[in-house]
Amino acid sequence: MSETRRPRILAIAQVGEPVLREVTRSLSREELASPEIQSFIDDLVATMHHAQGAGLAANQVFRGIQICALEVGDNPRYPYKPKIPLTILVNPKLRPLSEERFDNYEGCLSVPDMRGVVSRYAELRVQAWDRHGNEIDEEVRGITAGTYQHECDHLEGKLFLDRVEDSSTLTTWKGFSRYREADFRKQVEKVVERWGS
Ligand code: NI
């Protein structure tokens, strides 16, 4: 984080904003190193924390560049999610490591008060840069892999809504906690048991 500048809370684009449907462009290491982009990353993280998101992609705050942030701590929006340390992905590429999938109940800061079931790959290879341009090459699994796919979908101009196969799973957050959360928590436990996260 820059010590001389307070991060700004940015406006989050809501479904219907064209920027959410644009494929973002990749960054060079030189651009990434610029004070302007480094400050932007501070703002992206501050905005994700402020909105209590598990992740936030640059085009969700009106910048069509390939950067997303992820972090899961004790998050009241997603109390059952396994933890993810603060991670910045630049120019990420995801590759499934197998055909295995699981059903994830997703929500999104750009889709107000709506959740739905999305089928996600259970294990992925992630290649990207961190915010300093260092290579990231790691494997992620389970619920964490679902979060990575959701954020990287944003950078491709996709929303979780596009991947909901059964529209009867769509629900408000209140409806989720009232009718769906207990069952979904049991599924999450199985996923975590199987994949370790
Ligand atoms: Ni989202």
mmCIF file of C-alpha atoms and ligand atoms in Angstrom:
data_model
loop_
_atom_site.group_PDB
_atom_site.id
_atom_site.type_symbol
_atom_site.label_atom_id
_atom_site.label_comp_id
_atom_site.label_asym_id
_atom_site.label_seq_id
_atom_site.Cartn_x
_atom_site.Cartn_y
_atom_site.Cartn_z
ATOM 1 C CA MET A 1 0.000 0.000 0.000
ATOM 2 C CA SER A 2 1.141 3.520 -0.711
ATOM 3 C CA GLU A 3 1.733 5.340 2.574
ATOM 4 C CA THR A 4 1.297 8.858 1.209
ATOM 5 C CA ARG A 5 -2.179 8.508 -0.196
ATOM 6 C CA ARG A 6 -5.431 7.349 1.337
ATOM 7 C CA PRO A 7 -7.145 4.729 -0.829
ATOM 8 C CA ARG A 8 -10.432 5.803 -2.371
ATOM 9 C CA ILE A 9 -13.689 3.877 -2.296
ATOM 10 C CA LEU A 10 -14.734 3.499 -5.936
ATOM 11 C CA ALA A 11 -18.227 3.189 -7.419
ATOM 12 C CA ILE A 12 -19.166 -0.394 -8.292
ATOM 13 C CA ALA A 13 -20.777 -0.963 -11.702
ATOM 14 C CA GLN A 14 -24.168 -2.667 -11.497
ATOM 15 C CA VAL A 15 -25.551 -5.202 -13.970
ATOM 16 C CA GLY A 16 -26.547 -3.364 -17.135
ATOM 17 C CA GLU A 17 -23.376 -1.237 -17.234
ATOM 18 C CA PRO A 18 -21.630 -2.011 -20.556
ATOM 19 C CA VAL A 19 -18.196 -2.084 -18.846
ATOM 20 C CA LEU A 20 -19.196 -5.347 -17.152
ATOM 21 C CA ARG A 21 -19.653 -6.946 -20.590
ATOM 22 C CA GLU A 22 -16.356 -5.838 -22.101
ATOM 23 C CA VAL A 23 -13.378 -8.157 -22.339
ATOM 24 C CA THR A 24 -10.624 -6.394 -20.395
ATOM 25 C CA ARG A 25 -7.145 -5.778 -21.798
ATOM 26 C CA SER A 26 -3.900 -7.131 -20.438
ATOM 27 C CA LEU A 27 -1.247 -4.934 -18.818
ATOM 28 C CA SER A 28 2.474 -4.665 -19.486
ATOM 29 C CA ARG A 29 4.876 -4.878 -16.533
ATOM 30 C CA GLU A 30 5.745 -1.194 -17.103
ATOM 31 C CA GLU A 31 2.094 -0.108 -16.835
ATOM 32 C CA LEU A 32 1.586 -2.293 -13.785
ATOM 33 C CA ALA A 33 4.582 -0.680 -12.063
ATOM 34 C CA SER A 34 3.252 2.854 -12.634
ATOM 35 C CA PRO A 35 2.181 4.817 -9.534
ATOM 36 C CA GLU A 36 -1.222 5.319 -11.137
ATOM 37 C CA ILE A 37 -1.951 1.585 -11.467
ATOM 38 C CA GLN A 38 -0.436 0.832 -8.046
ATOM 39 C CA SER A 39 -2.775 3.440 -6.499
ATOM 40 C CA PHE A 40 -5.660 1.932 -8.456
ATOM 41 C CA ILE A 41 -4.902 -1.483 -6.928
ATOM 42 C CA ASP A 42 -4.979 0.098 -3.447
ATOM 43 C CA ASP A 43 -8.384 1.570 -4.319
ATOM 44 C CA LEU A 44 -9.653 -1.761 -5.681
ATOM 45 C CA VAL A 45 -8.700 -3.521 -2.437
ATOM 46 C CA ALA A 46 -10.187 -0.743 -0.262
ATOM 47 C CA THR A 47 -13.413 -0.899 -2.281
ATOM 48 C CA MET A 48 -13.595 -4.695 -1.956
ATOM 49 C CA HIS A 49 -13.136 -4.411 1.819
ATOM 50 C CA HIS A 50 -15.678 -1.593 2.092
ATOM 51 C CA ALA A 51 -18.305 -3.608 0.170
ATOM 52 C CA GLN A 52 -17.404 -6.837 2.043
ATOM 53 C CA GLY A 53 -16.784 -8.663 -1.225
ATOM 54 C CA ALA A 54 -14.845 -11.913 -1.557
ATOM 55 C CA GLY A 55 -13.355 -10.484 -4.730
ATOM 56 C CA LEU A 56 -13.506 -7.508 -7.064
ATOM 57 C CA ALA A 57 -12.456 -7.143 -10.685
ATOM 58 C CA ALA A 58 -11.165 -3.905 -12.220
ATOM 59 C CA ASN A 59 -14.036 -3.627 -14.695
ATOM 60 C CA GLN A 60 -16.479 -3.751 -11.762
ATOM 61 C CA VAL A 61 -15.047 -0.334 -10.852
ATOM 62 C CA PHE A 62 -15.091 0.920 -14.464
ATOM 63 C CA ARG A 63 -11.498 0.075 -15.486
ATOM 64 C CA GLY A 64 -11.245 -2.384 -18.381
ATOM 65 C CA ILE A 65 -7.907 -3.894 -17.374
ATOM 66 C CA GLN A 66 -6.956 -7.410 -16.289
ATOM 67 C CA ILE A 67 -6.627 -7.000 -12.549
ATOM 68 C CA CYS A 68 -8.726 -8.589 -9.854
ATOM 69 C CA ALA A 69 -8.479 -8.828 -6.088
ATOM 70 C CA LEU A 70 -9.624 -11.716 -3.885
ATOM 71 C CA GLU A 71 -9.732 -12.112 -0.154
ATOM 72 C CA VAL A 72 -11.861 -14.130 2.213
ATOM 73 C CA GLY A 73 -11.465 -13.590 5.935
ATOM 74 C CA ASP A 74 -14.352 -13.526 8.372
ATOM 75 C CA ASN A 75 -16.858 -12.293 5.809
ATOM 76 C CA PRO A 76 -20.470 -11.776 6.943
ATOM 77 C CA ARG A 77 -21.645 -12.068 3.321
ATOM 78 C CA TYR A 78 -20.046 -15.526 3.015
ATOM 79 C CA PRO A 79 -19.622 -16.960 6.528
ATOM 80 C CA TYR A 80 -19.084 -20.534 5.221
ATOM 81 C CA LYS A 81 -16.289 -19.708 2.739
ATOM 82 C CA PRO A 82 -12.809 -21.091 3.374
ATOM 83 C CA LYS A 83 -10.258 -18.296 3.879
ATOM 84 C CA ILE A 84 -8.247 -16.807 1.024
ATOM 85 C CA PRO A 85 -5.366 -14.435 1.837
ATOM 86 C CA LEU A 86 -5.386 -11.089 0.022
ATOM 87 C CA THR A 87 -4.440 -11.934 -3.555
ATOM 88 C CA ILE A 88 -4.021 -9.654 -6.567
ATOM 89 C CA LEU A 89 -4.115 -11.348 -9.976
ATOM 90 C CA VAL A 90 -2.843 -9.474 -13.038
ATOM 91 C CA ASN A 91 -3.412 -10.940 -16.534
ATOM 92 C CA PRO A 92 -4.697 -14.208 -15.024
ATOM 93 C CA LYS A 93 -5.082 -17.442 -16.965
ATOM 94 C CA LEU A 94 -7.088 -20.302 -15.453
ATOM 95 C CA ARG A 95 -6.931 -23.887 -16.660
ATOM 96 C CA PRO A 96 -9.046 -26.698 -15.197
ATOM 97 C CA LEU A 97 -6.915 -29.610 -13.967
ATOM 98 C CA SER A 98 -9.758 -32.102 -14.368
ATOM 99 C CA GLU A 99 -13.357 -32.260 -15.523
ATOM 100 C CA GLU A 100 -14.627 -32.467 -11.946
ATOM 101 C CA ARG A 101 -17.147 -29.816 -10.993
ATOM 102 C CA PHE A 102 -19.272 -28.752 -8.055
ATOM 103 C CA ASP A 103 -22.317 -26.519 -7.611
ATOM 104 C CA ASN A 104 -21.569 -23.138 -6.045
ATOM 105 C CA TYR A 105 -24.186 -20.696 -4.755
ATOM 106 C CA GLU A 106 -22.802 -17.357 -5.965
ATOM 107 C CA GLY A 107 -23.526 -13.691 -5.467
ATOM 108 C CA CYS A 108 -21.836 -10.617 -6.887
ATOM 109 C CA LEU A 109 -21.332 -6.984 -5.875
ATOM 110 C CA SER A 110 -22.470 -6.021 -9.396
ATOM 111 C CA VAL A 111 -25.714 -8.004 -9.171
ATOM 112 C CA PRO A 112 -27.711 -6.513 -6.305
ATOM 113 C CA ASP A 113 -29.559 -8.873 -3.986
ATOM 114 C CA MET A 114 -29.384 -11.970 -6.168
ATOM 115 C CA ARG A 115 -27.761 -15.360 -5.799
ATOM 116 C CA GLY A 116 -27.857 -18.460 -7.957
ATOM 117 C CA VAL A 117 -26.248 -21.861 -8.464
ATOM 118 C CA VAL A 118 -23.317 -22.054 -10.867
ATOM 119 C CA SER A 119 -21.348 -25.151 -11.869
ATOM 120 C CA ARG A 120 -17.593 -24.564 -11.355
ATOM 121 C CA TYR A 121 -14.437 -26.583 -11.988
ATOM 122 C CA ALA A 122 -13.148 -28.072 -8.750
ATOM 123 C CA GLU A 123 -9.419 -27.711 -9.460
ATOM 124 C CA LEU A 124 -7.511 -25.161 -11.445
ATOM 125 C CA ARG A 125 -4.044 -24.091 -12.406
ATOM 126 C CA VAL A 126 -3.682 -20.309 -12.012
ATOM 127 C CA GLN A 127 -1.015 -18.394 -13.898
ATOM 128 C CA ALA A 128 -0.833 -14.645 -13.383
ATOM 129 C CA TRP A 129 1.384 -11.863 -12.034
ATOM 130 C CA ASP A 130 1.076 -10.404 -8.595
ATOM 131 C CA ARG A 131 0.849 -6.595 -8.192
ATOM 132 C CA HIS A 132 4.636 -6.320 -8.502
ATOM 133 C CA GLY A 133 4.787 -8.323 -11.725
ATOM 134 C CA ASN A 134 6.118 -11.493 -10.057
ATOM 135 C CA GLU A 135 4.922 -14.751 -11.605
ATOM 136 C CA ILE A 136 2.147 -16.614 -9.811
ATOM 137 C CA ASP A 137 1.770 -20.268 -10.766
ATOM 138 C CA GLU A 138 -0.409 -22.155 -8.328
ATOM 139 C CA GLU A 139 -3.192 -24.682 -8.013
ATOM 140 C CA VAL A 140 -6.463 -23.836 -6.285
ATOM 141 C CA ARG A 141 -9.293 -26.161 -5.381
ATOM 142 C CA GLY A 142 -12.853 -26.347 -4.157
ATOM 143 C CA ILE A 143 -14.797 -23.265 -3.042
ATOM 144 C CA THR A 144 -11.648 -21.162 -3.488
ATOM 145 C CA ALA A 145 -11.441 -22.325 -7.124
ATOM 146 C CA GLY A 146 -15.057 -21.171 -7.540
ATOM 147 C CA THR A 147 -14.158 -17.689 -6.295
ATOM 148 C CA TYR A 148 -11.199 -17.508 -8.718
ATOM 149 C CA GLN A 149 -13.451 -18.517 -11.647
ATOM 150 C CA HIS A 150 -16.073 -15.918 -10.673
ATOM 151 C CA GLU A 151 -13.490 -13.082 -10.605
ATOM 152 C CA CYS A 152 -11.706 -14.144 -13.791
ATOM 153 C CA ASP A 153 -15.103 -14.420 -15.540
ATOM 154 C CA HIS A 154 -15.575 -10.702 -14.822
ATOM 155 C CA LEU A 155 -12.373 -9.919 -16.733
ATOM 156 C CA GLU A 156 -13.871 -11.813 -19.710
ATOM 157 C CA GLY A 157 -17.074 -9.767 -19.547
ATOM 158 C CA LYS A 158 -19.116 -12.558 -17.948
ATOM 159 C CA LEU A 159 -21.381 -12.491 -14.904
ATOM 160 C CA PHE A 160 -22.381 -15.482 -12.777
ATOM 161 C CA LEU A 161 -25.938 -14.982 -14.088
ATOM 162 C CA ASP A 162 -24.752 -16.176 -17.522
ATOM 163 C CA ARG A 163 -23.736 -19.515 -16.003
ATOM 164 C CA VAL A 164 -26.843 -20.217 -13.923
ATOM 165 C CA GLU A 165 -28.337 -23.299 -15.593
ATOM 166 C CA ASP A 166 -31.404 -23.663 -13.371
ATOM 167 C CA SER A 167 -33.105 -20.288 -12.983
ATOM 168 C CA SER A 168 -35.253 -21.674 -10.169
ATOM 169 C CA THR A 169 -32.131 -21.425 -7.971
ATOM 170 C CA LEU A 170 -32.138 -17.613 -8.301
ATOM 171 C CA THR A 171 -32.981 -15.992 -4.997
ATOM 172 C CA THR A 172 -32.605 -12.812 -2.977
ATOM 173 C CA TRP A 173 -30.083 -12.894 -0.138
ATOM 174 C CA LYS A 174 -32.975 -13.061 2.331
ATOM 175 C CA GLY A 175 -34.480 -15.997 0.460
ATOM 176 C CA PHE A 176 -31.063 -17.658 0.385
ATOM 177 C CA SER A 177 -30.644 -17.481 4.141
ATOM 178 C CA ARG A 178 -34.251 -18.514 4.746
ATOM 179 C CA TYR A 179 -34.569 -21.449 2.311
ATOM 180 C CA ARG A 180 -31.192 -22.440 0.857
ATOM 181 C CA GLU A 181 -28.327 -21.690 3.194
ATOM 182 C CA ALA A 182 -28.623 -24.706 5.496
ATOM 183 C CA ASP A 183 -28.458 -27.182 2.587
ATOM 184 C CA PHE A 184 -25.747 -25.245 0.816
ATOM 185 C CA ARG A 185 -23.573 -25.185 3.942
ATOM 186 C CA LYS A 186 -23.744 -28.993 4.018
ATOM 187 C CA GLN A 187 -22.622 -29.079 0.363
ATOM 188 C CA VAL A 188 -19.780 -26.670 1.149
ATOM 189 C CA GLU A 189 -18.612 -28.977 3.940
ATOM 190 C CA LYS A 190 -18.497 -31.871 1.447
ATOM 191 C CA VAL A 191 -16.565 -29.797 -1.094
ATOM 192 C CA VAL A 192 -14.074 -28.676 1.566
ATOM 193 C CA GLU A 193 -13.690 -32.257 2.778
ATOM 194 C CA ARG A 194 -13.045 -33.489 -0.768
ATOM 195 C CA TRP A 195 -10.785 -30.668 -2.010
ATOM 196 C CA GLY A 196 -9.307 -29.152 1.135
ATOM 197 C CA SER A 197 -10.769 -25.710 0.562
HETATM 198 NI NI NI B 1 -18.766 -10.645 -9.036
#
